[in-house]
Amino acid sequence: MAFRLKLVPDVTNIDFFRWQWLTVGISALAVVISILATVFMGLNYGIDFRGGTTIRTESTTAFEIGEYRQALDGMGFSDVSITEVFDPSFGADRHVAMVRIGTTDETGSVSPQQLNEVEAALKEVDPAVTFVSVESVGPKVSDELIRTAVIAVAAATLGILAYIWLRFEWQLAVGAVVALVHDVLLTVGVFALFQFKFDLTTIAALLTTLGFSVNDTVVVFDRLRENLIKYKSMKLVDVMNLTVNETLSRTVMTAVTTAIALTAMLVLGGDVVRGFVFAMLWGVFVGTYSTVYIAKSVVLWLGVRRDWGPSDPKDPKAKRKNVSPFEGAEEV
């Protein structure tokens, strides 16, 4: 007999709306904290959004960040930020640093002559240092990238709103968009709170998270529409509970398998993709949560049509008034 892994039983009777106000309250508090953290702490913009020059250095010998910084003092740069990069895949003879330099020049980047001076200054401290990569972005380009990133996220959200509105009902579209906004704000809030680098790869992760979340939401909404047609006399809250329970196995399996792949990338992928992978991993978590709790709560408050089609005459539950599949069921 073949072994089949089951993360969720075939039949579940979990009352997801039992703690509805608690879950919504926690989400509202988390959104407020995320907004406050973004406004007052700000985002740690990467080179894409701030402008300047980022130099990735490597050395076969250990180095002191203080010595690097002291070597660059007095060179006329408006901002110098040096961070050492740690990665489990690095060997004992591989020491990596990220040197970000801002200038007072209109271009916002370091000139080739200044770059040579920086390399010479660092070689005096560490003769084994080499420049692996150099990235430069001007302030005008960075401002344009910020505007484009905001437009991209907004356009994706509006497109999802229109799609769900045409496919289902406007109440379901509003519920899905509220859940998506919830996911985006919490992800941005985490990056602001912990000052993780926020760059174009993070925007890509946000857009990917929107796609993952709305895919999960559409699957549940599709089953909800079928159940609303089948159980016309059942209370809406019970139909929604039944729907989430019927799709719970698919929801959990999708989230877990995606999280396993992302965790492997987070641990073994290196620092280059770490920000992107973390945003994706966090997005999978909050996206699954918002699909089950946030989107459904909004639809429950707004109400939804119940006349989408004839009920199934063979289903005894459809002939009973206000029957609940959770009557006598224990909390799981």
PDB file of N, CA and C in Angstrom, residues 264-303:
ATOM      1  N   ALA A 264      14.382  26.545   1.470  1.00  0.00           N
ATOM      2  CA  ALA A 264      15.644  26.030   0.922  1.00  0.00           C
ATOM      3  C   ALA A 264      16.421  27.147   0.216  1.00  0.00           C
ATOM      4  N   MET A 265      15.712  27.994  -0.528  1.00  0.00           N
ATOM      5  CA  MET A 265      16.369  29.114  -1.192  1.00  0.00           C
ATOM      6  C   MET A 265      16.887  30.138  -0.183  1.00  0.00           C
ATOM      7  N   LEU A 266      16.129  30.350   0.893  1.00  0.00           N
ATOM      8  CA  LEU A 266      16.532  31.315   1.907  1.00  0.00           C
ATOM      9  C   LEU A 266      17.820  30.882   2.591  1.00  0.00           C
ATOM     10  N   VAL A 267      17.947  29.590   2.853  1.00  0.00           N
ATOM     11  CA  VAL A 267      19.120  29.074   3.562  1.00  0.00           C
ATOM     12  C   VAL A 267      20.316  28.909   2.630  1.00  0.00           C
ATOM     13  N   LEU A 268      20.080  28.422   1.444  1.00  0.00           N
ATOM     14  CA  LEU A 268      21.178  28.053   0.549  1.00  0.00           C
ATOM     15  C   LEU A 268      21.370  29.003  -0.636  1.00  0.00           C
ATOM     16  N   GLY A 269      20.439  29.929  -0.833  1.00  0.00           N
ATOM     17  CA  GLY A 269      20.497  30.761  -2.026  1.00  0.00           C
ATOM     18  C   GLY A 269      21.501  31.883  -1.977  1.00  0.00           C
ATOM     19  N   GLY A 270      21.992  32.232  -0.804  1.00  0.00           N
ATOM     20  CA  GLY A 270      22.960  33.319  -0.710  1.00  0.00           C
ATOM     21  C   GLY A 270      22.306  34.661  -0.473  1.00  0.00           C
ATOM     22  N   ASP A 271      23.125  35.659  -0.202  1.00  0.00           N
ATOM     23  CA  ASP A 271      22.608  36.970   0.179  1.00  0.00           C
ATOM     24  C   ASP A 271      21.999  37.737  -0.982  1.00  0.00           C
ATOM     25  N   VAL A 272      22.318  37.368  -2.221  1.00  0.00           N
ATOM     26  CA  VAL A 272      21.811  38.101  -3.372  1.00  0.00           C
ATOM     27  C   VAL A 272      20.295  37.966  -3.493  1.00  0.00           C
ATOM     28  N   VAL A 273      19.764  36.782  -3.221  1.00  0.00           N
ATOM     29  CA  VAL A 273      18.318  36.546  -3.376  1.00  0.00           C
ATOM     30  C   VAL A 273      17.600  36.507  -2.035  1.00  0.00           C
ATOM     31  N   ARG A 274      18.321  36.762  -0.946  1.00  0.00           N
ATOM     32  CA  ARG A 274      17.712  36.582   0.373  1.00  0.00           C
ATOM     33  C   ARG A 274      16.532  37.526   0.608  1.00  0.00           C
ATOM     34  N   GLY A 275      16.651  38.799   0.219  1.00  0.00           N
ATOM     35  CA  GLY A 275      15.554  39.739   0.413  1.00  0.00           C
ATOM     36  C   GLY A 275      14.323  39.327  -0.358  1.00  0.00           C
ATOM     37  N   PHE A 276      14.509  38.924  -1.611  1.00  0.00           N
ATOM     38  CA  PHE A 276      13.392  38.476  -2.436  1.00  0.00           C
ATOM     39  C   PHE A 276      12.712  37.256  -1.829  1.00  0.00           C
ATOM     40  N   VAL A 277      13.504  36.273  -1.413  1.00  0.00           N
ATOM     41  CA  VAL A 277      12.947  35.029  -0.881  1.00  0.00           C
ATOM     42  C   VAL A 277      12.228  35.278   0.441  1.00  0.00           C
ATOM     43  N   PHE A 278      12.802  36.134   1.291  1.00  0.00           N
ATOM     44  CA  PHE A 278      12.141  36.419   2.570  1.00  0.00           C
ATOM     45  C   PHE A 278      10.788  37.084   2.331  1.00  0.00           C
ATOM     46  N   ALA A 279      10.740  38.048   1.405  1.00  0.00           N
ATOM     47  CA  ALA A 279       9.469  38.704   1.102  1.00  0.00           C
ATOM     48  C   ALA A 279       8.452  37.703   0.582  1.00  0.00           C
ATOM     49  N   MET A 280       8.898  36.763  -0.240  1.00  0.00           N
ATOM     50  CA  MET A 280       8.003  35.734  -0.756  1.00  0.00           C
ATOM     51  C   MET A 280       7.508  34.815   0.354  1.00  0.00           C
ATOM     52  N   LEU A 281       8.424  34.385   1.222  1.00  0.00           N
ATOM     53  CA  LEU A 281       8.065  33.473   2.306  1.00  0.00           C
ATOM     54  C   LEU A 281       7.069  34.129   3.255  1.00  0.00           C
ATOM     55  N   TRP A 282       7.343  35.371   3.619  1.00  0.00           N
ATOM     56  CA  TRP A 282       6.407  36.101   4.482  1.00  0.00           C
ATOM     57  C   TRP A 282       5.073  36.303   3.757  1.00  0.00           C
ATOM     58  N   GLY A 283       5.130  36.579   2.445  1.00  0.00           N
ATOM     59  CA  GLY A 283       3.908  36.774   1.667  1.00  0.00           C
ATOM     60  C   GLY A 283       3.062  35.519   1.596  1.00  0.00           C
ATOM     61  N   VAL A 284       3.692  34.355   1.514  1.00  0.00           N
ATOM     62  CA  VAL A 284       2.936  33.098   1.507  1.00  0.00           C
ATOM     63  C   VAL A 284       2.194  32.921   2.822  1.00  0.00           C
ATOM     64  N   PHE A 285       2.855  33.249   3.931  1.00  0.00           N
ATOM     65  CA  PHE A 285       2.229  33.106   5.249  1.00  0.00           C
ATOM     66  C   PHE A 285       1.031  34.047   5.398  1.00  0.00           C
ATOM     67  N   VAL A 286       1.249  35.338   5.167  1.00  0.00           N
ATOM     68  CA  VAL A 286       0.159  36.296   5.356  1.00  0.00           C
ATOM     69  C   VAL A 286      -0.908  36.128   4.279  1.00  0.00           C
ATOM     70  N   GLY A 287      -0.511  35.677   3.073  1.00  0.00           N
ATOM     71  CA  GLY A 287      -1.489  35.460   2.015  1.00  0.00           C
ATOM     72  C   GLY A 287      -2.448  34.329   2.345  1.00  0.00           C
ATOM     73  N   THR A 288      -1.921  33.244   2.880  1.00  0.00           N
ATOM     74  CA  THR A 288      -2.783  32.132   3.297  1.00  0.00           C
ATOM     75  C   THR A 288      -3.695  32.548   4.444  1.00  0.00           C
ATOM     76  N   TYR A 289      -3.139  33.264   5.389  1.00  0.00           N
ATOM     77  CA  TYR A 289      -3.932  33.745   6.525  1.00  0.00           C
ATOM     78  C   TYR A 289      -5.050  34.676   6.065  1.00  0.00           C
ATOM     79  N   SER A 290      -4.733  35.631   5.187  1.00  0.00           N
ATOM     80  CA  SER A 290      -5.744  36.602   4.760  1.00  0.00           C
ATOM     81  C   SER A 290      -6.831  35.957   3.914  1.00  0.00           C
ATOM     82  N   THR A 291      -6.482  34.908   3.159  1.00  0.00           N
ATOM     83  CA  THR A 291      -7.494  34.208   2.370  1.00  0.00           C
ATOM     84  C   THR A 291      -8.536  33.565   3.264  1.00  0.00           C
ATOM     85  N   VAL A 292      -8.094  32.964   4.346  1.00  0.00           N
ATOM     86  CA  VAL A 292      -9.002  32.250   5.240  1.00  0.00           C
ATOM     87  C   VAL A 292      -9.782  33.205   6.138  1.00  0.00           C
ATOM     88  N   TYR A 293      -9.128  34.248   6.643  1.00  0.00           N
ATOM     89  CA  TYR A 293      -9.759  35.083   7.659  1.00  0.00           C
ATOM     90  C   TYR A 293     -10.183  36.462   7.160  1.00  0.00           C
ATOM     91  N   ILE A 294      -9.343  37.170   6.434  1.00  0.00           N
ATOM     92  CA  ILE A 294      -9.662  38.554   6.080  1.00  0.00           C
ATOM     93  C   ILE A 294     -10.677  38.622   4.940  1.00  0.00           C
ATOM     94  N   ALA A 295     -10.389  37.965   3.816  1.00  0.00           N
ATOM     95  CA  ALA A 295     -11.283  38.030   2.658  1.00  0.00           C
ATOM     96  C   ALA A 295     -12.683  37.522   3.012  1.00  0.00           C
ATOM     97  N   LYS A 296     -12.758  36.416   3.745  1.00  0.00           N
ATOM     98  CA  LYS A 296     -14.070  35.840   4.085  1.00  0.00           C
ATOM     99  C   LYS A 296     -14.835  36.730   5.051  1.00  0.00           C
ATOM    100  N   SER A 297     -14.129  37.371   5.989  1.00  0.00           N
ATOM    101  CA  SER A 297     -14.813  38.257   6.936  1.00  0.00           C
ATOM    102  C   SER A 297     -15.437  39.449   6.215  1.00  0.00           C
ATOM    103  N   VAL A 298     -14.720  40.016   5.248  1.00  0.00           N
ATOM    104  CA  VAL A 298     -15.255  41.152   4.496  1.00  0.00           C
ATOM    105  C   VAL A 298     -16.500  40.743   3.719  1.00  0.00           C
ATOM    106  N   VAL A 299     -16.453  39.572   3.059  1.00  0.00           N
ATOM    107  CA  VAL A 299     -17.614  39.088   2.309  1.00  0.00           C
ATOM    108  C   VAL A 299     -18.789  38.836   3.247  1.00  0.00           C
ATOM    109  N   LEU A 300     -18.514  38.316   4.418  1.00  0.00           N
ATOM    110  CA  LEU A 300     -19.585  38.052   5.387  1.00  0.00           C
ATOM    111  C   LEU A 300     -20.250  39.349   5.824  1.00  0.00           C
ATOM    112  N   TRP A 301     -19.479  40.408   6.038  1.00  0.00           N
ATOM    113  CA  TRP A 301     -20.047  41.690   6.446  1.00  0.00           C
ATOM    114  C   TRP A 301     -20.861  42.343   5.325  1.00  0.00           C
ATOM    115  N   LEU A 302     -20.383  42.208   4.087  1.00  0.00           N
ATOM    116  CA  LEU A 302     -21.070  42.840   2.955  1.00  0.00           C
ATOM    117  C   LEU A 302     -22.279  42.042   2.487  1.00  0.00           C
ATOM    118  N   GLY A 303     -22.283  40.734   2.755  1.00  0.00           N
ATOM    119  CA  GLY A 303     -23.347  39.895   2.224  1.00  0.00           C
ATOM    120  C   GLY A 303     -23.084  39.568   0.769  1.00  0.00           C
TER     121      GLY A 303
END
